[in-house]
Steps between C-alpha positions, in 0.01 A plus 500: 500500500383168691404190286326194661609221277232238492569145325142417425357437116359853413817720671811421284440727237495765857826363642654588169409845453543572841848357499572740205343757681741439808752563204386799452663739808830213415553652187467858628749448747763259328516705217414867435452490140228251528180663725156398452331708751322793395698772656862469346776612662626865396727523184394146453269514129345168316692480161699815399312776636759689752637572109172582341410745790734726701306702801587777689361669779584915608288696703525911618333752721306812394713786678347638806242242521428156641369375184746338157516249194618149476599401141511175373668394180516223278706452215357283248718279260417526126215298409331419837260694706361568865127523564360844648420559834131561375451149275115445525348190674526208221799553366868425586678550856476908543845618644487584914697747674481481880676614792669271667400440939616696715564784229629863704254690198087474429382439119292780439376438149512200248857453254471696175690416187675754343359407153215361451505133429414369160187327439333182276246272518656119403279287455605277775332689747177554269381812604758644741720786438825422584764792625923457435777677519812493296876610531451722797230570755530703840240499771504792752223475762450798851632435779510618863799485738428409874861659560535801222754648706772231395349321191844390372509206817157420377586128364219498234415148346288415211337159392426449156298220395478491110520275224699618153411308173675403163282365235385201644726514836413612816688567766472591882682821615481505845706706715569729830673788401682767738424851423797743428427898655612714289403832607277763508269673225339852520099391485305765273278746643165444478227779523502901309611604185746365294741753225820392387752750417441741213185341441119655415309210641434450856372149632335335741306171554290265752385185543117451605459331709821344605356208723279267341412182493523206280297549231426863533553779274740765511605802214869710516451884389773659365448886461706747292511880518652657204611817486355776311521464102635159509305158465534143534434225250233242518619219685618126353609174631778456251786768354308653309550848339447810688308291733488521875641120556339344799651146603427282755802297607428324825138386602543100651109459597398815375292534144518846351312623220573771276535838613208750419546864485239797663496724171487361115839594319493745247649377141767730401560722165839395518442139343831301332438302212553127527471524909212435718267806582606715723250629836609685806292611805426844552602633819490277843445138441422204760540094401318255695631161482249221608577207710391166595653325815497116458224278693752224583816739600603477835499800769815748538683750266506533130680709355386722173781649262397740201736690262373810306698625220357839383582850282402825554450730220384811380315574139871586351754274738568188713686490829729166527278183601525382834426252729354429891393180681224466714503228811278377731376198664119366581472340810236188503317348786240420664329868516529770268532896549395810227796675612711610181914374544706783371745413211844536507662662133886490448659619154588301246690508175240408183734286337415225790118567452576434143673198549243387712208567244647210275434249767111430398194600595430568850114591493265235636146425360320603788154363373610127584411440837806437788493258718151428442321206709552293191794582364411398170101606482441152681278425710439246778271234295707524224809455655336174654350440146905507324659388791269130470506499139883566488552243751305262287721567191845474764421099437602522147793682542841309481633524850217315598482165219628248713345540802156489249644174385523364873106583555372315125714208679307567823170551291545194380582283808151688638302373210417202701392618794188649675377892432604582853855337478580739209369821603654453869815486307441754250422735791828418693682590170315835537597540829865435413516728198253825696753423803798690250301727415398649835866476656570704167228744648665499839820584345345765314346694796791435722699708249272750443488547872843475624655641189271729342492246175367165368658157410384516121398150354841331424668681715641193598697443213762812544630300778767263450465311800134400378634435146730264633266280745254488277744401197616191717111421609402486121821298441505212724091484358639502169732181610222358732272506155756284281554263813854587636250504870190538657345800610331391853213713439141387464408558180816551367627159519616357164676177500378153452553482888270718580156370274285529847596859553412625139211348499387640835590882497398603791439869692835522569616422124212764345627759702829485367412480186325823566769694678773342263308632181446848641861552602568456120262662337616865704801612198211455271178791489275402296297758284264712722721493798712750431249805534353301824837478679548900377173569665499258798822617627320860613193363659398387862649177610142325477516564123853375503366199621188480350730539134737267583229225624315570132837391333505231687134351446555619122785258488330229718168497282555289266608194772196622686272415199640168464438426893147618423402342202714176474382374204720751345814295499287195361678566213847443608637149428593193786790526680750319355884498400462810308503693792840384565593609138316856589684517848800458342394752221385765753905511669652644192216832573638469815839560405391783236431668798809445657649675195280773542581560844887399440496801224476776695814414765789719453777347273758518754292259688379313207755215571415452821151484532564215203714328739252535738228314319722221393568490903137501547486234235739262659352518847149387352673236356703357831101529620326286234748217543311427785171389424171557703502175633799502693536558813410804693850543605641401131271779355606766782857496448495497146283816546835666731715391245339599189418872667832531699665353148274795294582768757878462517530497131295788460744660764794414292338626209520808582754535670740393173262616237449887637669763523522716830399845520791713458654639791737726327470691166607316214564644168440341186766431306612681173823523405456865441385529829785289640772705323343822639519373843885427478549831360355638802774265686232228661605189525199220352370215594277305213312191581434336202134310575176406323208369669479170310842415715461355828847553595488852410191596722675313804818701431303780541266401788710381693849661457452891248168592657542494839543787793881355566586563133292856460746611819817352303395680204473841589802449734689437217333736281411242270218564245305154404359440140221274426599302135152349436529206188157401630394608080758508237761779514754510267674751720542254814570231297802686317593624885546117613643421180773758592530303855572173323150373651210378306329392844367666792484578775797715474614772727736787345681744730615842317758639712491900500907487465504243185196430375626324197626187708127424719514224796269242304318250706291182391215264569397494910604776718622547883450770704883570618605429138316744353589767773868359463474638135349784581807587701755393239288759282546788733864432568435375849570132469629243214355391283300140579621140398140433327527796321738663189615806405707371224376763210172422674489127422391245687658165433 
């Protein structure tokens, strides 16, 4: 990245961002716990989410065949959740699973879950259904092997690009996972009749067609053949009694509707009080199953899994109920076929079918329409129509107060002037604010087009690295606003110093004002914008464009009115030294919405993103102790100071105040845990830490958590224990008392051969004496000067 610095009046605010910009790749590479680019490094998570999320990756080979499954799992830690791989347009970051370059296998179909995810409709995405999973979730998607004669050298990766969520937390997962093989698997046999043994009902079942496209309409037939005097019950969706139990357990894009059957069951004499009624089928019986294919899914494979649980009987007897699972897979693209796919049919015990059946309700309403043109029964003109009003209505929502405050300032200063004057600026402030909205359209169809999805409005937000720039940008306003300096902005000058520029905004200043206002008003949506963005987000890019510009001239309208009619603002009183007193009025806003941004950082980097602002702080102030008249050269280096000042902080920050990503696997500390480990003979290392202690996280940067120590570790055979007194524990705090310490950062050592006598050590730590005492531990070395074994004291 290449920044020209300039040292003329309207460029400083530049050089400054552009020098923390340059400090952007310095971080990366100084310090790998601290990454603001996008892509983060693998096993590298924002906040705490390598715990929250643990992902695997397996894949295996259909015997005989060049085709197989990869599997990908994630296990979810209690109370957060991943999004599905299927989250509609709208709504939070959808999960992606992709093959990584240069992989030795082809994707032949989209990721299915396992189970499907759960759904709700919060009211923060007004309108949008949003799609989770809990505890456990594994994807499996086709694959085909360009080598299936030695699949096991096949070095499989997978990138996962997610985001897992905890109340109000969010969290990037992002990570490139290396497939395990792990075999092969007999693949059914699809095609003929199916009869398990000892059975009196003979199956079979096809798909028509089995290549469709988005949007079409498919049906599975599933056709029984009873023997003579036996019959089957009428089919259900749940457990029901006697029933014929037909579930649908795996579907991803697929809507299926309730089976129908080709004869009207019969209702039995043989009724049983208290119990539903009882109907069979008399003789052969066929179930179609109806399907709708999804406008918006994407071409290859999906895969279609049914259980049936059924019972044959006679008029006098039952036969034991059984079980059989149908699979299949419709193929999507770009031209369809009315070829039938046969079905493959395995056996199955019912108990699993029963299990199954108390999952929910599988059966889609099949009268809503699918991937419709609007989505939502919208169409074109009224998605213009919401989109303008909702943008109208974005003006009074919160995120957007004090830039409204800037333009009644501005409104003001204009009172005075000609018609022209004020609606050449009011237009420029248009410009600015439409000029966000259409790079949020480019952004938009670039995703939809490279990536198969859309940036949703907001999108913006789930990234920390925007978070953060934009927290210091409304910050150093914030201070500019109370007078610690002077934005060099026209039209956002706001010292005494500066009377000339306030009262002459300018193009350049309107603009600003226009971009700056937009860029805060995207966390907010406004009512009427959430169906739009639901609907937009499936249309042609010139209706992505034409929505977005609507949102934009909806929020623009009422400045537009004022540069038309003038006499509007007559109203407004004389500048004077209560716009100072409103200035100073409109920072604290500012600052609410550094809170608001500052609320949703991860608490283990809480501390040093509030170091970071008070860095920020202090380098505005080194700049406003030069004034604007001084010197050019004055001016410029107290511009390099206060930034290089600001950026080195900030670099400090968090390198003291955050903890690495762990390199090895820590446990956390019980001391039920730790008593079971030295009854299994281990010898224990505990690092006593919280993350309020500074001392404690550079102990463990730069001495416990690093590759040197990892390889002493499990050369030794050393298990280390994670004591966290970040919160109150009464347990850790009787565990130091027992040390003699009421401090940390403390170190305890638990030798395997006398663990009532640990190696104790305090307060800052070295590399060789920690790996001194690790030696002392294992009987390899003495025990370290620093360090006591004296009944485990330190003293």
């Amino acid at each position: 990245m290449k920044c020209q610095i300039m040292v003329n009046h309207g460029s400083r605010l530049a050089t400054l961002i552009c020098l923390l910009a340059l400090a952007v790749p310095a971080l990366a590479q100084t310090d790998r716990r601290f990454n603001l680019t996008p892509q983060l490094p693998s096993g590298l998570k924002m906040g705490a989410v390598e715990k929250e999320v643990q992902l695997t990756a397996t894949f295996e080979q259909a015997e005989g065949t060049d085709r197989g499954r990869v599997h990908v799992k994630a296990v979810v830690a209690k109370d957060w959740h991943l999004y599905s791989v299927t989250q509609p347009a709208g709504g939070p970051k959808r999960t992606r699973l992709e093959l990584g370059e240069g992989s030795p296998v082809k994707l032949l179909g989209p990721f299915t879950p396992n189970t499907a995810p759960q759904k709700s409709n919060p009211e923060i995405f007004q309108g949008v259904t949003v799609e989770d999973h809990v505890d456990e979730v594994i994807w499996t998607a086709p694959i085909q092997f360009a080598d299936p004669a030695n699949p096991a050298s096949s070095e499989l990766q997978i990138i996962v690009d997610a985001q897992a969520c905890k109340d109000a937390t969010c969290l990037p997962v992002e990570e490139t996972l290396t497939a395990k093989f792990t075999g092969s698997y007999a693949p059914p046999m699809a095609g003929g009749e199916f009869r398990d043994e000892n059975s009196v009902v003979s199956w079979s079942a096809e798909l028509l067609p089995g290549k469709v496209r988005p949007g079409d309409d498919a049906q599975l037939i599933v056709r029984a053949t009873v023997d003579d005097g036996y019959h089957l019950y009428k089919s259900s969706t749940v457990d029901a009694n006697f029933s014929t139990v037909i579930i649908v357990t795996k579907k991803n894009a697929l809507r299926v509707g309730s089976p129908t059957a080709s004869s009207e069951p019969v209702l039995s004499d043989q009724q049983i009080p208290g119990l539903a009624e009882i109907a069979y089928h008399e003789g052969d019986v066929t179930w179609t199953l109806p399907i709708q294919v999804d406008k918006t899914a994407e071409a290859g494979e999906y895969p279609l899994e049914v259980m049936v649980g059924y019972q044959a009987c006679t008029d006098s007897s039952c036969l034991e109920r059984r079980g059989i699972r149908l699979t299949a897979a419709i193929t999507l693209g770009k031209e369809a076929s009315d070829a039938a796919v046969p079905v493959a049919i395995t056996s199955l015990e019912y108990r699993e079918i029963a299990e199954a059946a108390t999952v929910g309700n599988w059966v889609d309403d099949l009268s809503a329409s699918v991937g419709t043109e609007g989505g939502s029964g919208f169409s074109i003109p009224l998605a213009l129509a919401f989109g303008l009003l909702g943008g109208v209505i974005l003006n009074l929502m919160p995120c957007v107060l004090p830039v409204i405050g800037l333009k009644v300032m501005s409104f003001v200063e204009q009172a005075g002037q000609d018609r022209g004057k004020i609606l050449s600026l009011n237009l420029w402030y248009t410009l600015g604010l439409l000029s966000v909205f259409w790079c949020l359209a480019a952004v938009a169809i670039g995703f939809r087009t490279f990536y198969g999805e859309s940036f949703s409005w907001g999108e913006q937000y789930t990234y920390i690295q925007f978070r953060l720039g934009l927290m210091v940008f409304v910050f150093a306003m914030a201070l500019s606003f109370l007078g610690t300096w002077e934005i060099p902005l026209p039209g956002f000058a706001t010292n005494s110093s500066a009377g000339a520029l306030q009262r002459k905004e300018g193009p350049a200043g309107a603009f600003s004002k226009g971009v700056f206002s937009t860029v805060l008003a995207t966390p907010c949506s406004g009512p009427f914008l959430g169906p739009v963005f639901g609907f937009m987000l499936t249309q042609s890019n010139v209706v992505v464009v034409a929505v977005f510009t609507a949102i934009g001239l909806g929020m623009a309208l009422p400045y537009l009115l004022i540069g038309l009619f003038p006499s509007t603002i007559a109203w407004l009183p004389k500048p004077g030294e209560w716009m100072e007193t409103l200035k100073q009025g409109l920072s604290f806003f500012l600052l609410g919405t550094v809170v608001y941004l500052f609320a949703g950082v991860p608490d283990e980097y809480r501390a040093a993103v509030f170091g970071m602002l008070i860095a920020v702080w202090f380098g505005c102030w080194i700049i406003g102790r030069v004034p604007n008249w001084e010197s050019m050269q004055k001016r410029f280096t107290a511009w390099c100071t206060g930034a290089s000042a600001a950026i080195a902080l900030t670099l400090l920050m968090f390198h003291l105040l955050v903890p690495a990503a762990e390199i090895m696997k820590w446990e956390s500390y019980s001391e039920a845990k730790l008593i079971a480990l030295q009854k299994q003979g281990k010898t224990v290392m505990v690092d006593f830490t919280a993350n309020w202690c500074p001392t404690c996280i550079y102990n463990f940067n730069s001495v416990l958590n690093t590759e040197s120590m990892a390889e002493a570790l499990q050369q030794h055979d050393v298990v280390p224990m994670k004591a966290d007194w970040s919160q109150p524990s009464d347990e850790i705090k009787a565990k130091l008392s027992e040390l003699k310490s009421a401090s940390i950062p403390l170190l305890a050592i638990y030798p395997a051969g006398d663990p009532k006598n640990p190696i104790v050590l305090p307060d800052i730590l070295t590399d060789s004496q920690v790996k001194a005492a690790l030696k002392a531990a294992t009987g390899s070395e003495s025990v370290p000067q620093s360090a006591s074994r004296d009944n485990g004291l330190m003293r």
